[in-house]
């Protein structure tokens, strides 16, 4: 009789997408991630106009903006666990339908009497709760459906939707804001999300096995999916803690740059054109991220050990990107600062081919759960990092402290991964394969 862990390995191989299916799903998930960020960035784009219409002060506007992240922190683990049990594609499409409705209904919620700020804040917190399941469920889906030799490119491609969504909202959203009012930005992102979810459900999830009824989550899990998370098996491994801490460092650095970089350029170079530093770094990051995925998969296909490739990606994504970040704070010219910022943000996308995929190397059966744990830690660290950065800038009077903090956090994350990172499976019992 075949051992249980070998049977699970064989079932996983049979469940992989064919190459045409993989291309279709990768493009579909790329668009879904793009729309996710379109909806996420809608309020920041419209905050100034909404503040003017409703008479919000900075404190009230900050309450509305921050409410998303408080919701976002609390469903990462849940989303990953549901993806592991029921399939990441189901979780992603079901949640997109819900937060798409909420986004499209935002103008209506703000018109509900004098409590518009309360309704909007609750709506954004709920949107954060619903969007929090996306990336953990995505990690679970790719771990179960994509072959190891193709995962880095697949995840890097889908992950580039974050930059695409930011750019689309910045360009199209700004145009809609000027021409049709802030309400149209929410109609645009929410309506397109609902259209995307409907098309995916009809054309890709059209089998009885892929029912999206909410009652699915109340029934028992499919027999091929793990029902319980082996907490002790996973968290007694230093390699798991290494990837969690590295993800924490990466997210903290990313959120800090995302929050403070525009203010740095506006204050340091007040006469510079805003579209340059708000668009160029994120635009260049898209092809760099794809290049990282191609490079990682190519090196593995050439016989390099998987863990060696993952660590190389992290040297670039956490190490070299920090060096470029330090260059931003110490540059005296606008164009050199933009060049360093572009390089730093672009190199951070190599994390998609490193720690983000390493979660899938370690435990494909529980990749969503583990990614959820790591992303929860990263989101909380990001909120704290943004606050601490503001405190340091205010206390020291120097923007360089912002980039020094980011470099220190990234150095700790990189050292932990280089020291303890592994790429052998830990969810198959005693028979591991060291990669």
PDB file of C-alpha atoms in Angstrom, residues 192 215 245 263 323-324 339 375 380 418:
ATOM      1  CA  UNK A 192     -15.055  46.443 -13.027  1.00  0.00           C
ATOM      2  CA  UNK A 215     -22.876  27.513   2.284  1.00  0.00           C
ATOM      3  CA  UNK A 245      10.396  37.321   9.817  1.00  0.00           C
ATOM      4  CA  UNK A 263       6.088  63.435   1.071  1.00  0.00           C
ATOM      5  CA  UNK A 323      21.469  50.046  -0.385  1.00  0.00           C
ATOM      6  CA  UNK A 324      19.526  51.880  -3.094  1.00  0.00           C
ATOM      7  CA  UNK A 339      16.784  56.755  -9.915  1.00  0.00           C
ATOM      8  CA  UNK A 375       1.401  38.697   5.934  1.00  0.00           C
ATOM      9  CA  UNK A 380       1.124  45.026  11.617  1.00  0.00           C
ATOM     10  CA  UNK A 418      20.214  33.441   4.928  1.00  0.00           C
TER      11      UNK A 418
END
